[in-house]
Coordinates of C-alpha atoms in Angstrom, one line a residue:
M1 CA -0.9 -3.9 29.5
A2 CA 1.7 -4.2 26.7
K3 CA 3.3 -0.9 25.7
P4 CA 1.3 1.0 23.1
Y5 CA 2.5 1.5 19.6
D6 CA 1.6 4.0 16.9
V7 CA 0.8 1.1 14.6
V8 CA 0.5 -2.7 14.8
I9 CA 0.7 -4.6 11.5
V10 CA -0.6 -8.1 11.2
G11 CA 1.3 -10.1 8.6
G12 CA 5.1 -10.5 7.9
G13 CA 4.9 -10.8 4.1
V14 CA 6.3 -8.2 1.7
I15 CA 3.2 -5.9 2.1
G16 CA 3.3 -5.8 5.9
C17 CA 7.1 -5.3 5.9
S18 CA 6.9 -2.5 3.3
I19 CA 4.3 -0.7 5.4
L20 CA 6.4 -1.1 8.5
Y21 CA 9.5 0.2 6.7
Q22 CA 7.8 3.3 5.4
L23 CA 6.3 4.1 8.8
S24 CA 9.6 3.6 10.5
K25 CA 11.3 6.0 8.1
R26 CA 8.8 8.6 9.2
G27 CA 9.5 8.1 12.9
K28 CA 6.4 6.0 13.8
K29 CA 6.8 3.3 16.4
G30 CA 5.5 0.2 14.7
L31 CA 5.1 -3.4 15.7
L32 CA 4.8 -6.2 13.1
I33 CA 3.3 -9.6 14.2
E34 CA 3.9 -12.7 12.1
K35 CA 2.6 -16.2 13.0
E36 CA 5.6 -17.9 11.4
Q37 CA 8.8 -16.2 10.0
L38 CA 9.1 -13.1 7.8
A39 CA 8.6 -14.1 4.2
S40 CA 7.3 -17.6 5.0
R41 CA 4.4 -17.8 2.6
A42 CA 3.5 -16.1 -0.6
S43 CA 6.5 -13.7 -0.3
K44 CA 8.9 -16.6 -0.1
A45 CA 7.2 -18.3 -3.1
A46 CA 7.0 -15.3 -5.5
A47 CA 9.2 -15.1 -8.6
G48 CA 9.9 -11.4 -7.8
M49 CA 8.9 -10.1 -11.2
L50 CA 8.6 -6.3 -11.5
G51 CA 6.4 -6.6 -14.6
V52 CA 4.2 -3.6 -15.0
H53 CA 3.0 -5.0 -18.3
T54 CA 2.6 -8.7 -17.6
E55 CA -1.1 -8.3 -16.8
L56 CA -1.8 -4.6 -16.8
N57 CA -2.2 -2.0 -19.6
G58 CA -2.9 1.7 -19.8
G59 CA -6.6 1.1 -19.2
S60 CA -6.1 -0.7 -15.9
P61 CA -6.7 1.3 -12.7
L62 CA -3.5 -0.4 -11.3
Y63 CA -1.3 0.6 -14.2
R64 CA 0.0 4.0 -12.9
L65 CA 0.3 2.6 -9.4
A66 CA 2.4 -0.3 -10.7
Q67 CA 4.5 1.9 -12.8
K68 CA 5.3 4.3 -9.9
S69 CA 6.0 1.3 -7.6
R70 CA 8.4 -0.3 -10.0
N71 CA 10.3 2.9 -10.5
M72 CA 10.9 3.1 -6.8
Y73 CA 13.0 0.0 -6.8
P74 CA 16.5 1.3 -7.8
A75 CA 16.5 3.7 -4.8
L76 CA 14.9 1.2 -2.5
A77 CA 17.5 -1.4 -3.3
Q78 CA 20.2 1.1 -2.5
E79 CA 18.5 2.2 0.8
L80 CA 18.1 -1.4 2.0
K81 CA 21.7 -2.2 1.1
E82 CA 23.0 0.8 3.1
L83 CA 20.8 0.0 6.1
T84 CA 21.1 -3.7 6.3
G85 CA 24.0 -4.8 4.0
M86 CA 21.4 -7.1 2.3
D87 CA 21.3 -7.4 -1.5
I88 CA 17.7 -7.8 -2.8
E89 CA 19.1 -8.9 -6.2
Y90 CA 17.4 -6.1 -8.1
M91 CA 17.9 -6.4 -11.8
E92 CA 16.4 -4.2 -14.5
N93 CA 16.9 -6.9 -17.1
G94 CA 13.7 -6.2 -19.1
M95 CA 10.9 -8.5 -20.1
I96 CA 9.7 -10.1 -23.3
K97 CA 6.1 -11.0 -23.7
L98 CA 6.0 -13.7 -26.4
A99 CA 3.4 -14.1 -29.1
R100 CA 2.9 -17.6 -30.3
T101 CA 0.3 -16.9 -32.9
E102 CA -0.5 -14.0 -35.3
K103 CA -3.5 -13.1 -33.2
E104 CA -1.4 -12.8 -30.1
A105 CA 1.1 -10.7 -32.0
Q106 CA -1.7 -8.3 -33.2
T107 CA -2.9 -8.0 -29.6
L108 CA 0.5 -7.2 -28.2
V109 CA 1.2 -4.7 -31.0
S110 CA -2.1 -3.0 -30.1
V111 CA -1.2 -3.0 -26.4
A112 CA 2.2 -1.5 -27.2
S113 CA 0.6 1.4 -29.0
K114 CA -1.2 2.5 -25.8
M115 CA 1.9 2.4 -23.6
D116 CA 3.8 5.4 -22.4
Q117 CA 6.6 6.6 -24.8
D118 CA 9.1 6.7 -21.9
E119 CA 8.7 2.9 -21.3
G120 CA 10.7 2.4 -24.5
V121 CA 8.6 -0.6 -25.5
E122 CA 9.6 -2.2 -28.8
W123 CA 7.9 -4.9 -30.9
L124 CA 10.4 -7.6 -31.9
S125 CA 9.7 -9.5 -35.1
S126 CA 10.7 -13.2 -35.1
P127 CA 14.1 -12.5 -36.7
K128 CA 14.9 -9.7 -34.3
L129 CA 13.6 -11.8 -31.3
S130 CA 16.2 -14.4 -32.3
T131 CA 18.9 -11.8 -32.2
F132 CA 17.8 -10.6 -28.7
E133 CA 17.4 -14.1 -27.3
P134 CA 18.9 -16.8 -29.6
Y135 CA 17.9 -19.8 -27.4
L136 CA 14.2 -19.1 -27.6
S137 CA 12.1 -21.5 -29.7
K138 CA 11.8 -20.4 -33.3
Q139 CA 8.1 -21.1 -33.1
A140 CA 7.4 -17.7 -31.5
T141 CA 5.8 -15.2 -33.9
G142 CA 7.6 -12.3 -32.1
G143 CA 7.6 -10.5 -28.8
L144 CA 7.0 -7.3 -27.0
F145 CA 10.3 -6.1 -25.4
I146 CA 9.8 -4.0 -22.2
P147 CA 13.2 -2.8 -21.1
R148 CA 12.3 -1.1 -17.8
D149 CA 10.7 -4.2 -16.2
G150 CA 12.9 -6.3 -13.9
N151 CA 13.0 -8.6 -10.9
V152 CA 14.2 -9.0 -7.3
S153 CA 14.5 -11.8 -4.8
A154 CA 11.1 -11.7 -3.2
A155 CA 12.3 -13.4 0.1
K156 CA 15.4 -11.2 0.4
L157 CA 13.4 -8.1 -0.3
T158 CA 10.9 -9.0 2.4
K159 CA 13.5 -9.8 5.0
A160 CA 15.5 -6.7 4.1
L161 CA 12.5 -4.5 4.6
G162 CA 11.9 -6.1 8.0
H163 CA 15.5 -5.8 9.1
A164 CA 15.7 -2.2 7.9
S165 CA 12.6 -1.4 9.9
V166 CA 14.1 -2.8 13.1
R167 CA 17.2 -0.7 12.5
L168 CA 15.0 2.3 12.4
G169 CA 13.3 1.5 15.7
A170 CA 10.4 -0.9 14.8
D171 CA 9.7 -4.2 16.7
I172 CA 8.9 -7.5 15.0
K173 CA 7.5 -10.5 16.7
E174 CA 7.7 -13.8 14.8
Y175 CA 6.0 -17.1 15.7
T176 CA 3.3 -15.0 17.3
E177 CA -0.3 -15.5 16.3
V178 CA -3.1 -12.9 16.4
H179 CA -6.2 -14.5 17.8
D180 CA -8.6 -11.6 17.8
F181 CA -9.0 -7.8 17.9
I182 CA -9.5 -5.7 21.0
V183 CA -12.6 -3.6 20.4
E184 CA -13.8 -0.6 22.3
G185 CA -17.1 0.6 20.9
S186 CA -16.7 1.2 17.2
R187 CA -12.9 1.4 17.5
I188 CA -10.2 -1.3 17.2
V189 CA -7.6 -0.5 19.8
G190 CA -5.3 -3.5 19.7
V191 CA -4.9 -7.2 19.0
Q192 CA -4.9 -10.3 21.3
T193 CA -2.0 -12.6 20.5
S194 CA -0.6 -16.0 21.6
I195 CA 1.8 -14.1 23.9
G196 CA -0.6 -11.4 25.1
P197 CA -2.3 -8.2 24.1
Y198 CA -0.8 -5.3 22.1
H199 CA -2.4 -1.9 21.8
A200 CA -1.9 0.8 19.1
S201 CA -3.5 3.9 17.7
E202 CA -3.9 2.1 14.4
I203 CA -4.1 -1.6 13.4
I204 CA -3.3 -2.7 9.8
V205 CA -4.2 -6.2 8.5
A206 CA -1.7 -7.3 5.8
G207 CA -2.0 -11.0 6.1
G208 CA -2.3 -11.9 2.5
A209 CA -4.7 -14.8 1.8
W210 CA -5.2 -15.2 5.6
S211 CA -6.6 -11.7 6.1
Q212 CA -10.1 -12.8 5.4
S213 CA -10.2 -15.3 8.3
L214 CA -8.9 -12.8 10.8
L215 CA -11.3 -10.0 9.8
E216 CA -14.2 -12.4 10.1
R217 CA -13.6 -12.3 13.9
V218 CA -15.2 -8.9 13.9
G219 CA -17.7 -9.6 11.2
L220 CA -15.9 -8.2 8.2
T221 CA -16.0 -9.8 4.7
L222 CA -13.3 -9.0 2.1
H223 CA -14.7 -10.9 -0.8
S224 CA -11.3 -12.4 -1.4
F225 CA -10.1 -16.0 -2.0
P226 CA -6.8 -17.9 -2.0
V227 CA -5.1 -19.0 -5.2
K228 CA -2.3 -21.6 -5.1
G229 CA 0.5 -21.2 -7.5
E230 CA 3.2 -23.9 -8.1
C231 CA 6.7 -23.1 -9.3
F232 CA 10.1 -24.8 -9.8
S233 CA 13.7 -23.8 -10.4
V234 CA 16.6 -25.2 -12.4
K235 CA 20.3 -24.4 -12.9
Y236 CA 22.1 -24.3 -16.1
S237 CA 25.8 -23.7 -17.0
R238 CA 24.9 -21.1 -19.7
K239 CA 22.8 -18.0 -19.5
L240 CA 20.0 -19.1 -21.8
V241 CA 18.1 -15.8 -21.6
E242 CA 19.0 -12.3 -20.4
R243 CA 15.4 -11.1 -20.0
T244 CA 12.4 -12.4 -18.2
I245 CA 10.2 -14.4 -20.7
F246 CA 6.5 -14.2 -20.2
T247 CA 3.6 -15.9 -21.9
E248 CA 0.1 -16.7 -20.7
G249 CA 0.4 -19.7 -18.4
C250 CA 4.2 -19.7 -18.0
Y251 CA 7.1 -17.3 -17.2
I252 CA 10.9 -17.9 -17.0
V253 CA 12.8 -15.6 -14.8
P254 CA 16.7 -15.6 -14.9
K255 CA 18.2 -15.2 -11.5
V256 CA 21.8 -14.9 -10.1
G257 CA 24.0 -18.0 -10.0
G258 CA 22.7 -19.5 -13.2
R259 CA 19.2 -20.2 -11.8
F260 CA 16.0 -20.0 -13.8
L261 CA 12.7 -19.7 -11.9
I262 CA 9.6 -21.1 -13.8
G263 CA 6.0 -20.6 -12.8
A264 CA 3.2 -20.7 -12.2
T265 CA 0.1 -22.8 -12.1
E266 CA -3.2 -21.5 -10.7
H267 CA -5.6 -23.4 -8.4
A268 CA -8.2 -21.1 -6.9
H269 CA -10.0 -21.5 -3.5
T270 CA -7.5 -23.7 -1.8
F271 CA -5.0 -23.4 1.0
D272 CA -3.5 -26.8 0.2
E273 CA 0.2 -26.1 -0.7
T274 CA 0.8 -29.7 -2.0
I275 CA 2.8 -29.7 -5.3
S276 CA 1.1 -31.8 -8.0
V277 CA 2.8 -33.9 -10.6
S278 CA 0.3 -32.6 -13.2
G279 CA 1.2 -29.0 -12.3
M280 CA 4.9 -29.7 -12.7
M281 CA 4.5 -31.6 -15.9
S282 CA 2.4 -28.8 -17.4
L283 CA 4.9 -26.1 -16.5
M284 CA 7.8 -28.2 -17.7
Q285 CA 6.2 -28.7 -21.1
K286 CA 5.3 -25.0 -21.5
A287 CA 8.8 -23.9 -20.4
T288 CA 10.7 -26.3 -22.7
D289 CA 8.4 -25.3 -25.6
I290 CA 9.5 -21.7 -25.0
L291 CA 13.2 -22.5 -24.2
P292 CA 14.1 -25.9 -25.5
D293 CA 17.6 -26.1 -23.9
L294 CA 15.9 -26.1 -20.5
I295 CA 15.5 -29.8 -20.9
H296 CA 19.2 -30.2 -20.2
A297 CA 19.2 -28.1 -17.0
D298 CA 19.8 -29.5 -13.6
W299 CA 16.7 -29.7 -11.3
E300 CA 16.8 -27.6 -8.2
R301 CA 13.5 -27.6 -6.4
A302 CA 9.7 -27.1 -6.5
W303 CA 7.4 -25.2 -4.2
S304 CA 4.0 -23.5 -4.0
G305 CA 2.5 -20.3 -2.5
I306 CA -1.0 -19.1 -1.7
R307 CA -1.8 -15.7 -3.2
P308 CA -4.7 -13.4 -2.2
Q309 CA -7.2 -12.5 -4.9
T310 CA -10.3 -10.3 -4.6
K311 CA -13.4 -11.0 -6.6
G312 CA -13.1 -7.5 -8.2
G313 CA -9.4 -8.2 -9.1
L314 CA -8.1 -5.1 -7.4
P315 CA -6.2 -5.0 -4.0
V316 CA -7.9 -3.7 -0.9
I317 CA -5.8 -0.7 0.3
G318 CA -7.4 1.6 2.8
R319 CA -9.4 2.2 6.0
S320 CA -12.2 -0.1 7.2
E321 CA -15.6 1.6 6.9
S322 CA -16.9 -0.4 9.9
F323 CA -14.3 0.3 12.6
E324 CA -12.1 3.3 13.4
G325 CA -8.4 2.5 13.8
L326 CA -8.5 -0.4 11.4
S327 CA -7.0 -0.5 7.9
I328 CA -6.5 -3.3 5.4
A329 CA -3.8 -3.9 2.8
T330 CA -4.2 -7.2 0.9
G331 CA -5.5 -8.8 -2.3
H332 CA -2.5 -8.0 -4.4
Y333 CA -2.7 -11.4 -6.1
R334 CA 0.2 -11.8 -8.5
N335 CA 1.4 -8.3 -8.1
G336 CA 2.4 -8.2 -4.5
I337 CA 6.2 -7.7 -5.0
L338 CA 5.6 -5.2 -7.8
L339 CA 3.1 -3.1 -5.7
A340 CA 4.9 -3.4 -2.3
P341 CA 6.8 -0.2 -2.3
I342 CA 3.9 2.1 -3.3
T343 CA 1.5 0.2 -1.0
G344 CA 3.9 1.0 1.9
V345 CA 3.9 4.7 1.0
M346 CA 0.2 4.9 0.6
M347 CA -0.5 3.2 3.9
A348 CA 2.1 5.4 5.7
D349 CA 0.4 8.5 4.2
L350 CA -3.0 7.1 5.4
M351 CA -1.6 6.7 9.0
E352 CA -0.4 10.3 8.9
G353 CA -3.8 11.5 7.8
K354 CA -2.7 12.5 4.3
E355 CA -4.8 11.9 1.2
N356 CA -2.6 10.1 -1.2
P357 CA -3.9 10.9 -4.8
L358 CA -3.2 7.3 -5.8
L359 CA -5.5 5.9 -3.1
H360 CA -8.9 6.0 -4.9
S361 CA -12.1 4.2 -4.2
H362 CA -11.4 1.8 -7.1
M363 CA -8.8 0.2 -4.9
G364 CA -11.4 -1.4 -2.8
S365 CA -12.6 -5.0 -3.1

């Protein structure tokens, strides 16, 4: 029998690695199992936006969670740099949510009135928007400036969390597939993998869009589905925008080295990662409508990722009601990078038998 662990985590994306890191900081002996490499799927494809206000507002049950998670990033970036020497490219560059019509402008102004004062959110009229970001299309009616939002390199974040965990005593097994759970009565006591069994006091499934197929082995249904998102990146000699630009259907994220990351399409209920010409054309049109000078940029590459979405729209974070020793952390959809730090903390609290006040029943599927 393989040596027992305190916790075995299935899935080497940003959520699994964040949980492993938080557990390792608390002295727990953890094992993370990934069927490919760390950050090989959605966490590699993500734009890395830390946008509390891209989809959420004060009325969303995720709002406080997202806010708290984003605010953890400055300290987390420093911790990971000290432990691993890796730079996750954290930037608090702010975000502008563009309004293209008067109706959109009214909606954003209304949303801004409900945000916390300490977020420093400011409505930018069209002339002021041009002062902030002079290369943006003059067709925009205005924009909501959110100074505290930012972005990171999603892949570098995921790998840094994994490497830091190993430094703290965790084990990671890449290119290892979990075939099934080891069940004793009503308790999950381990996993059966392509290289043998591993036992632990607790098993956490954090396999993103692939969590559903694994949990079905023991008759559990998550009510989740995959959503493909296509993105592309370009390079430009000038810094066309300082801040992340967000509209419905398109975002432009400035990265280090003169790169701009543009995303993302949405194709639900598919694991097919093929990149479509129609998807790229649609994104290019939207991006150049927002930032016309992008038409002169140098093409870099295109890719896609499969994101996990639940029917209820909220992530599943907590213990299984069907089996002891089994917990689930998935369904973060487009907010996986944003919610990774707080998800790691909440799951570590759960493993220690602590009731995290942020872990409420509304977090279920």
